[in-house]
Coordinates of N, CA and C in Angstrom, one line a residue:
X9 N 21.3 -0.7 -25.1 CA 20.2 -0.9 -24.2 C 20.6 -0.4 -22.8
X10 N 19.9 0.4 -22.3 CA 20.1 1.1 -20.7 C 20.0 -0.2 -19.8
X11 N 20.8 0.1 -18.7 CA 20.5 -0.8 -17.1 C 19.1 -1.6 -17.1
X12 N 18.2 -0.1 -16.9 CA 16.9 -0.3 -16.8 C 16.1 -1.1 -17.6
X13 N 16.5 -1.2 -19.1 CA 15.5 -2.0 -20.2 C 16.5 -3.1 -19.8
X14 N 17.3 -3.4 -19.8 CA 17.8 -4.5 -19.1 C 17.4 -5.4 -18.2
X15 N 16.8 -4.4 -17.7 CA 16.5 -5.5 -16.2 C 14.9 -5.6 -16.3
X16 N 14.2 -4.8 -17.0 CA 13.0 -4.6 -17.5 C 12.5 -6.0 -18.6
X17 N 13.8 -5.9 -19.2 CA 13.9 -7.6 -20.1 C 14.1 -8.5 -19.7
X18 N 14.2 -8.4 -18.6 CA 15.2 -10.0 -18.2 C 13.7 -11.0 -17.5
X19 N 14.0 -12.2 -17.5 CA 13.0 -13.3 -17.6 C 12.9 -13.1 -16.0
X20 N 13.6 -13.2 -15.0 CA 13.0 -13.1 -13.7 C 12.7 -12.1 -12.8
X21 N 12.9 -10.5 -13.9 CA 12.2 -9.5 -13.5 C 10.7 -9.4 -13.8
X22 N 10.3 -10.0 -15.0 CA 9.0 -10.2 -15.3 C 8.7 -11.3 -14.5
X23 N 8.7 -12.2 -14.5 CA 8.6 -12.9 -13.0 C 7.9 -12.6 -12.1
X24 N 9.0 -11.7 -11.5 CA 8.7 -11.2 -10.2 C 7.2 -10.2 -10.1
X25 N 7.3 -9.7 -11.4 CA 6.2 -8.7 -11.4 C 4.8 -8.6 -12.0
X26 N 5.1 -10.3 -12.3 CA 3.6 -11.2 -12.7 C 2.9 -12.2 -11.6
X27 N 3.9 -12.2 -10.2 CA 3.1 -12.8 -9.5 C 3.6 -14.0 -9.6
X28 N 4.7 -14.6 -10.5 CA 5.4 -15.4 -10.5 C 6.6 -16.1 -9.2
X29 N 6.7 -17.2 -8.8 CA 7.8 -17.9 -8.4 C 9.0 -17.6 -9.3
X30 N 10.2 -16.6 -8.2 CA 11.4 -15.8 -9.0 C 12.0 -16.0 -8.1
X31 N 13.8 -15.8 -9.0 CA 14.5 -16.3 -8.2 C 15.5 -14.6 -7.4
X32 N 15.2 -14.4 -6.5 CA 15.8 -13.1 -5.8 C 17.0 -12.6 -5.9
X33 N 17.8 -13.5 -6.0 CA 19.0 -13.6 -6.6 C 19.6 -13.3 -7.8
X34 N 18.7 -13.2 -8.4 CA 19.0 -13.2 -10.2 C 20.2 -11.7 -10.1
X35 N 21.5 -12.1 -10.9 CA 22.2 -10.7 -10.5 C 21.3 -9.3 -11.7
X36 N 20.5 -9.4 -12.5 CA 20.0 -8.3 -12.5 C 19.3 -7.6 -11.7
X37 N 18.4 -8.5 -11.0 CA 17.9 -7.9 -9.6 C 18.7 -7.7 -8.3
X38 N 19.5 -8.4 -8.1 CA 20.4 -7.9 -6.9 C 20.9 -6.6 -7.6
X39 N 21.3 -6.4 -8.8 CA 21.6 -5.3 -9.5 C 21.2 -4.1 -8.8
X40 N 19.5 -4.0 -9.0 CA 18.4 -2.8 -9.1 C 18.6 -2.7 -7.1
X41 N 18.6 -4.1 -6.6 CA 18.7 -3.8 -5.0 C 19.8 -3.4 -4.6
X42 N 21.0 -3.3 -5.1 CA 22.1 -2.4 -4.4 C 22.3 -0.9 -5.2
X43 N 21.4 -0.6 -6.2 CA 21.2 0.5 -6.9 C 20.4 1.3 -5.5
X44 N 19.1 0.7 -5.8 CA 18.1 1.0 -4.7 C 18.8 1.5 -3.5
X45 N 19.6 0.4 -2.5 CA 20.4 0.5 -1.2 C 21.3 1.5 -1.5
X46 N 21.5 2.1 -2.2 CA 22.6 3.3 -2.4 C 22.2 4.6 -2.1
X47 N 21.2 4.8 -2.9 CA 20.4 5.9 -3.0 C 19.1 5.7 -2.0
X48 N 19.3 4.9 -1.4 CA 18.3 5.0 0.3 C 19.2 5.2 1.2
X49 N 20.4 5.3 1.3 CA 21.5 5.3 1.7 C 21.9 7.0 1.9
X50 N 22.0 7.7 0.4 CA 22.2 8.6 0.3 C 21.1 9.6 1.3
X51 N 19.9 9.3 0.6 CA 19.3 9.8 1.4 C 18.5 10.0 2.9
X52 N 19.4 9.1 3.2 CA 19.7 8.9 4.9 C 20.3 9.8 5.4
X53 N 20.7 10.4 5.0 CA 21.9 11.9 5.3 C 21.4 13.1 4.7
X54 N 20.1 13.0 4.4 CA 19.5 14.2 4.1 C 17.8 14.7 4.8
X55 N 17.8 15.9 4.7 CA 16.3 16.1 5.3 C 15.8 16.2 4.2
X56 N 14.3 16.6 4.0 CA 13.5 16.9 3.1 C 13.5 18.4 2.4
X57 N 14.4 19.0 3.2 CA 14.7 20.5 2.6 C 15.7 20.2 2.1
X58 N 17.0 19.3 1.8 CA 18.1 19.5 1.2 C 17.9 20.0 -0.3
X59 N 19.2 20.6 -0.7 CA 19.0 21.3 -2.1 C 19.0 19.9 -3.1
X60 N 19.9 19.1 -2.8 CA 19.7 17.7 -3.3 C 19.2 16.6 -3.5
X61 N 18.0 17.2 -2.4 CA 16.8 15.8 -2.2 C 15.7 15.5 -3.1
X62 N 15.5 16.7 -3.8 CA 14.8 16.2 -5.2 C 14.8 15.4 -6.0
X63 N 16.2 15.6 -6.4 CA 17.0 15.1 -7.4 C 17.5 13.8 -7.0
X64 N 17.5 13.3 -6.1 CA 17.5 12.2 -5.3 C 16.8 11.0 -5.5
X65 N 15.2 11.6 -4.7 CA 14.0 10.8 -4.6 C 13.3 10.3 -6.2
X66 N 13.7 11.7 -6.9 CA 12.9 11.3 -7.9 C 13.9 10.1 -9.1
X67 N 15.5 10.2 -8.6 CA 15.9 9.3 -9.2 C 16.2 7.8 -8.8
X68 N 15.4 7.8 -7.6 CA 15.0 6.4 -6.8 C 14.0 6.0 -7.4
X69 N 12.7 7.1 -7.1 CA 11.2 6.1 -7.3 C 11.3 7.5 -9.4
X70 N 11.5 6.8 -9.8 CA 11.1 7.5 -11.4 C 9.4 8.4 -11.3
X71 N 9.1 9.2 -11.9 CA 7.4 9.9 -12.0 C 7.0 10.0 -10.8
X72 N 7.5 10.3 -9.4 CA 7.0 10.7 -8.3 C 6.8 12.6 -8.4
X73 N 5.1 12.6 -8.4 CA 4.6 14.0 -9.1 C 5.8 14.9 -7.8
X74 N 5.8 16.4 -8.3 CA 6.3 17.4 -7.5 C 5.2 17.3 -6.5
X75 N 4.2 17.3 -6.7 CA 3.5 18.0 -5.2 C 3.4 16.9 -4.5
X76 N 4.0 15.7 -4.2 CA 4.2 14.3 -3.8 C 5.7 14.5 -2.7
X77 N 5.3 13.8 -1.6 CA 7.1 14.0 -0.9 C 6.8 12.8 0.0
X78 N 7.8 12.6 -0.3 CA 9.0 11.5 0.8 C 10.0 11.9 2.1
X79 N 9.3 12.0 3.1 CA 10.4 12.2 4.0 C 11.4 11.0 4.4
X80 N 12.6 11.5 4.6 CA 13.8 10.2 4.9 C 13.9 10.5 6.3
X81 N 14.3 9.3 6.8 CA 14.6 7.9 6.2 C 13.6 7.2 5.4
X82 N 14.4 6.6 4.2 CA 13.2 6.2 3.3 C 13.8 4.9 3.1
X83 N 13.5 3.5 2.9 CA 13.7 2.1 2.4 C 13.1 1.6 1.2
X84 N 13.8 0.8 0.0 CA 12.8 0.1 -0.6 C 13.7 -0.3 -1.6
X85 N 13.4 -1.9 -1.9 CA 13.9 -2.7 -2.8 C 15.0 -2.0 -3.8
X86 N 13.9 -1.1 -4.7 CA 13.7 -1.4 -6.2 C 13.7 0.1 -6.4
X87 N 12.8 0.7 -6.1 CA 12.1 2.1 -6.2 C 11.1 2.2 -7.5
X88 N 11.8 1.5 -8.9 CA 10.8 1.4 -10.1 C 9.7 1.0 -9.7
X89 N 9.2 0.4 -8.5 CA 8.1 -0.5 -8.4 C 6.9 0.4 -7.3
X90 N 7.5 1.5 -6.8 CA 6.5 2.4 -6.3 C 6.6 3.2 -7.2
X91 N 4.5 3.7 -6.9 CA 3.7 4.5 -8.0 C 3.0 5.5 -6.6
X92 N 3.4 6.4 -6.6 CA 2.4 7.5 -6.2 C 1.8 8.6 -6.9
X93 N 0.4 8.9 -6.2 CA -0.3 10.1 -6.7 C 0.4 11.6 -6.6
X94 N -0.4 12.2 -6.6 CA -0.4 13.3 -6.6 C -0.9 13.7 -5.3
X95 N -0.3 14.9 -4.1 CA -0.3 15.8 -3.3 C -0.3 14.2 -2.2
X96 N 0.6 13.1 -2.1 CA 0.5 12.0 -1.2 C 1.7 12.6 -0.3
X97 N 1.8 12.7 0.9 CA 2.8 12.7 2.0 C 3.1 11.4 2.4
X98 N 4.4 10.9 2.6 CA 4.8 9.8 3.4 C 5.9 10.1 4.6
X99 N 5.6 10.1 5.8 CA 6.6 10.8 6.7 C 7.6 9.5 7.2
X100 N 8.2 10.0 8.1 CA 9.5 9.0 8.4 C 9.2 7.8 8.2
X101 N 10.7 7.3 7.9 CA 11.0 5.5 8.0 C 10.0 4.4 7.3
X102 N 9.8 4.9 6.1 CA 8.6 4.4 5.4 C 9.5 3.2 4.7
X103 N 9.2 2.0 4.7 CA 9.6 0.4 4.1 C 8.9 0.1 3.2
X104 N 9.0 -0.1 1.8 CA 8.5 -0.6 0.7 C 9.2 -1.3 -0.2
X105 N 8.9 -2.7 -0.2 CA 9.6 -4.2 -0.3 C 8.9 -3.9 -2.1
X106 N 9.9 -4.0 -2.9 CA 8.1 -3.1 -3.9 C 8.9 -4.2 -5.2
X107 N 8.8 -5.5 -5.0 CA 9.2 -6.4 -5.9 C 7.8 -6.5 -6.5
X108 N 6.6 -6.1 -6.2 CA 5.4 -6.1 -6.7 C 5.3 -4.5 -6.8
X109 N 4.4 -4.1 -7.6 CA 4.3 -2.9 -7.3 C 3.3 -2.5 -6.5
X110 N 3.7 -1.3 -6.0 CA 3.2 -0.8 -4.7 C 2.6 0.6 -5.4
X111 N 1.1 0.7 -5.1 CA 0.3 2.0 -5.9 C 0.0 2.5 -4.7
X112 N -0.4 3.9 -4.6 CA -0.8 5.0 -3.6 C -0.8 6.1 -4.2
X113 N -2.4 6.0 -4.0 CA -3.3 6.9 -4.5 C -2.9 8.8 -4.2
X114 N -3.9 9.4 -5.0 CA -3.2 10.6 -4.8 C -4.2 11.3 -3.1
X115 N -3.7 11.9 -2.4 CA -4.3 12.8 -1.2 C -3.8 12.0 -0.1
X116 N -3.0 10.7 0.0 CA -2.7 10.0 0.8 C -2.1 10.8 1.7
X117 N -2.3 10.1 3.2 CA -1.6 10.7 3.7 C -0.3 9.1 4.7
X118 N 0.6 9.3 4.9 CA 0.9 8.1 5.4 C 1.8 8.1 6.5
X119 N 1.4 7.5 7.5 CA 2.2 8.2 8.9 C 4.0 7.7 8.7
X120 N 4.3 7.8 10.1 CA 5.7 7.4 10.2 C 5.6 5.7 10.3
X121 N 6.8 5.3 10.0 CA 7.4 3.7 9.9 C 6.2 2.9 9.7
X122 N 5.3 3.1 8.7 CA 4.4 2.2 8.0 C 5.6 1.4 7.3
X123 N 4.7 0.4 6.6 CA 5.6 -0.9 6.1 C 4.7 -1.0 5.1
X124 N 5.3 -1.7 3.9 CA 4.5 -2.2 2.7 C 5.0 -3.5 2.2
X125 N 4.7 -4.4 2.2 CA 5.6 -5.8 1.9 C 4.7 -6.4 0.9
X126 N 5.5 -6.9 -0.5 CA 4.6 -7.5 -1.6 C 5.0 -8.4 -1.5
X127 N 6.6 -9.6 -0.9 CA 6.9 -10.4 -1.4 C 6.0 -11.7 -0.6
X128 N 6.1 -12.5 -0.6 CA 5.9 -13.9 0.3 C 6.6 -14.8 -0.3
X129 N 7.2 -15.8 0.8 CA 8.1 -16.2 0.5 C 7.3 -17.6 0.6
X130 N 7.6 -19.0 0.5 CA 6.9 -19.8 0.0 C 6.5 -20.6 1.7
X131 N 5.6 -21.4 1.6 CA 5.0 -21.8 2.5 C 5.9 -22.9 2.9
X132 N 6.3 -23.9 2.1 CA 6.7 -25.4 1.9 C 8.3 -25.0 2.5
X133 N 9.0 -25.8 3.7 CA 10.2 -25.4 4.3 C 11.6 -25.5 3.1
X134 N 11.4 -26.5 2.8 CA 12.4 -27.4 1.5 C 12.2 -26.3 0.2
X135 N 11.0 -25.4 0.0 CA 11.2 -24.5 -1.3 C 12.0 -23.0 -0.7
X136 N 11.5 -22.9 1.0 CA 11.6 -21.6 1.7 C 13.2 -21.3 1.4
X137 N 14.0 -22.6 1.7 CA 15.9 -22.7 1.5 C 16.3 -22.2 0.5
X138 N 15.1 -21.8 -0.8 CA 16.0 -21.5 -2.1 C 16.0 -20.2 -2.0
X139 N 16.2 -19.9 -2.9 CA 16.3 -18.1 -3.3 C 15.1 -17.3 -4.2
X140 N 14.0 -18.4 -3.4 CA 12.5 -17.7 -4.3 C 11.6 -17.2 -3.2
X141 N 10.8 -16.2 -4.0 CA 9.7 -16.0 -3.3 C 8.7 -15.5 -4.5
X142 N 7.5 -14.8 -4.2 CA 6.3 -14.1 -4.9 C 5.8 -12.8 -4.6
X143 N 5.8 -12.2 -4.9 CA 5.8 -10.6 -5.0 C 3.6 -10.8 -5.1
X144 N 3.3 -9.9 -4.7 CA 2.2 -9.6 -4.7 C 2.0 -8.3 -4.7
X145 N 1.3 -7.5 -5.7 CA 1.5 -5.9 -5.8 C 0.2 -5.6 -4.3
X146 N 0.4 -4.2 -4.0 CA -0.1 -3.6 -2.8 C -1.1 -2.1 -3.5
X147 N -2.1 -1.9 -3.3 CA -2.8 -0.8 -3.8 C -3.7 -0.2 -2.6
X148 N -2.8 1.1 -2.6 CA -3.6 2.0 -2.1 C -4.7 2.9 -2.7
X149 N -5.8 3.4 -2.2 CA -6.5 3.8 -2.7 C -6.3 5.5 -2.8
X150 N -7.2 6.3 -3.4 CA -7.4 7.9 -3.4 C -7.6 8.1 -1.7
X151 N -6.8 10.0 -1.5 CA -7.8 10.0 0.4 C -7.5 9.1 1.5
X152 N -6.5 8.1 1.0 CA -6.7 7.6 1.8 C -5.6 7.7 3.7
X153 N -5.6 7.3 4.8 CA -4.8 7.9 5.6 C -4.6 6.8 6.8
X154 N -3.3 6.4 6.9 CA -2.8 5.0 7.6 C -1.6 6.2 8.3
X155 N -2.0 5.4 9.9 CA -1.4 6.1 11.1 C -0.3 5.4 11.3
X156 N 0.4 5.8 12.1 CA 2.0 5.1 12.0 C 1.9 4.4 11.9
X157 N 2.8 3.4 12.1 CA 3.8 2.0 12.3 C 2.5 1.0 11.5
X158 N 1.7 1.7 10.5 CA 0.5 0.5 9.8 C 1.7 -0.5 9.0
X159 N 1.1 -2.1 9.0 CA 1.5 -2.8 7.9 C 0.6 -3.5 7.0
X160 N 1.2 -2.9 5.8 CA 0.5 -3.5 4.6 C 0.7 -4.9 4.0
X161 N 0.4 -6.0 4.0 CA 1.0 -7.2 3.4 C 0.4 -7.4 2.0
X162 N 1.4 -8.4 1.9 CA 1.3 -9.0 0.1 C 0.1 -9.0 0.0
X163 N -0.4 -8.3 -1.5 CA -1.4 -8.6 -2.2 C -2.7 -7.9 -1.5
X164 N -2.4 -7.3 -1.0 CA -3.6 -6.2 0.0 C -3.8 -4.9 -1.0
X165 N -5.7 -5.2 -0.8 CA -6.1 -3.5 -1.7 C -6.9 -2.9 -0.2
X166 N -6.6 -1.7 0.0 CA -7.2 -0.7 0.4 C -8.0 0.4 -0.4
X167 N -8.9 0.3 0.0 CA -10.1 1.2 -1.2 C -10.2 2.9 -1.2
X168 N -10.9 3.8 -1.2 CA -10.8 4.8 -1.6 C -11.1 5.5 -0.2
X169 N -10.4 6.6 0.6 CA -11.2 7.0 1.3 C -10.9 6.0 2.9
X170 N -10.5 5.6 2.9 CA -10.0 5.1 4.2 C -8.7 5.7 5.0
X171 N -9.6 5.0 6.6 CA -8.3 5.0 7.4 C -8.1 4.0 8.2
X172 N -6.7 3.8 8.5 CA -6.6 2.6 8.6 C -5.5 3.5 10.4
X173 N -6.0 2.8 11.4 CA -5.3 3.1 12.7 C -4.1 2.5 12.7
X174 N -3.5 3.6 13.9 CA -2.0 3.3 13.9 C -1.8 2.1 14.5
X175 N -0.8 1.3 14.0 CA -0.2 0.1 14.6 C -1.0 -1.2 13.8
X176 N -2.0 -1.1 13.2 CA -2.5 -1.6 12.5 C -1.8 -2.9 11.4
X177 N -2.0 -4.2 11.0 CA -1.9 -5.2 10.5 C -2.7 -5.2 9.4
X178 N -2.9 -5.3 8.1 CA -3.3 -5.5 7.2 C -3.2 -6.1 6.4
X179 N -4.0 -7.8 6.7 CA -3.9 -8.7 6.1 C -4.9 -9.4 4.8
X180 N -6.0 -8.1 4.9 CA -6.7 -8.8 3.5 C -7.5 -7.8 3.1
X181 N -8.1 -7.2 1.7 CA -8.5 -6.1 1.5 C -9.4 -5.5 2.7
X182 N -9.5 -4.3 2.2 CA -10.6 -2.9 2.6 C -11.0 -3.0 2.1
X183 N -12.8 -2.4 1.8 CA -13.1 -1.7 1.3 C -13.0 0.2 0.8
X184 N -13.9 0.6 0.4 CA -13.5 2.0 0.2 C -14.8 2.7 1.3
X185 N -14.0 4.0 1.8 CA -14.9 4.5 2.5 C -15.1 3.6 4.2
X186 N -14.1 3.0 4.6 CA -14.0 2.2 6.0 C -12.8 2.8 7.0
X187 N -12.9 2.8 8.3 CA -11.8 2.5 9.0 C -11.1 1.2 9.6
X188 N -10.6 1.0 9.8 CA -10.3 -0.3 10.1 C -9.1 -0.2 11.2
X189 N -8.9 -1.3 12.2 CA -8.1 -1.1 12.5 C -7.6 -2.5 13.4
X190 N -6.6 -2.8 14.5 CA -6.3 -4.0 15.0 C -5.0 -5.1 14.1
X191 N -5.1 -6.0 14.6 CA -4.1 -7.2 14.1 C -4.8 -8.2 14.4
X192 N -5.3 -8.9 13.0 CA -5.1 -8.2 11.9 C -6.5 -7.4 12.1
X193 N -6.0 -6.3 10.9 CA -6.9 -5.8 10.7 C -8.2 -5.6 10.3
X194 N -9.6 -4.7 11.2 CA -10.6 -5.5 10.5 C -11.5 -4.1 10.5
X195 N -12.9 -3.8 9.6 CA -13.6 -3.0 10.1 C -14.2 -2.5 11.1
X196 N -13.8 -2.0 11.6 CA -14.4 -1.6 12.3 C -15.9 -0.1 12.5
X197 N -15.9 0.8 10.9 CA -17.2 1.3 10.9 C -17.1 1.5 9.1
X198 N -18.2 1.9 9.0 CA -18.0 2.8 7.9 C -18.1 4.2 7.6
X199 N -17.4 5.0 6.6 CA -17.5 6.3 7.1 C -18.7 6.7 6.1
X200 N -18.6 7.8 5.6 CA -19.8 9.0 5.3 C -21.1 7.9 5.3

């Protein structure tokens, strides 16, 4: 059995990726997070033209289509847990906490030092001391286009066709076809 079906099997990786109270700590998951930290690492020392950045990215985030790119600096947990489309750009310093999974749609476009965060950590101060939290997956839609420094939070769907302004807070769905923008974030029109 590989690393990966390993940690694919193990009781507090499913957990984490059911929306469940997990424990962060679990050493298969600290596992996949200093795997992750390695290879965000590496390609911290690389541009988007390196001859080696392919081969890189795509063995960070697994099925990230060719016509799909990541510019570095890039962050994120896990990497198994982001899903991108097809022809999606993500430019600098992009953060994806992706203990949930994190979907984005294909034609996206996604500015510099956006943020994506699935986990939440527990409300109650006495549970906050342990080593749990809850992952909430994050869905981007098709078309869609978030201007820098946007943040996405736990358990947030953005719909098809949006844009969401820079600097932007994003604390509870979009719909599709909206702009939105502020902290937190709110509609502000509809498009077509």
């Amino acid at each position: 059995m590989t690393e990966q079906e390993k940690l694919h099997d193990s009781a507090e990786y499913k957990k984490m990726r059911s929306q469940q109270l997990y424990c962060f700590e679990a050493p298969e998951l600290m596992g996949s997070i200093i795997r992750a930290n390695e290879i965000c690492a590496k390609l911290s020392t690389m541009t988007f033209n390196s001859p080696e950045y392919r081969k890189i990215i795509e063995e960070l985030i697994p099925g990230l289509p060719k016509t799909s790119a990541i510019v570095p600096p890039f962050h994120c947990d896990h990497g198994h847990g982001v899903i991108i489309g097809e022809h999606t750009f993500i430019n600098y310093d992009c953060i994806m906490l992706d203990g949930g999974e994190i979907k984005i749609g294909a034609h996206c476009k996604i500015g510099p030092r956006c943020q994506f965060f699935t986990p939440q950590h527990p409300i109650d101060y006495e549970e906050r001391m342990q080593s749990v939290e809850t992952c909430y997956p994050i869905k981007i839609g098709d078309n869609c286009w978030l201007g820098g420094g946007v943040t996405v939070c736990p358990g947030v769907t953005i719909g098809d066709r949006c844009i969401i302004a820079a600097g932007s807070v994003v604390v509870r769905d979009i719909p599709s076809d909206c702009m939105a923008a502020g902290n937190p974030a709110v509609v502000k029109k509809k498009l077509k």
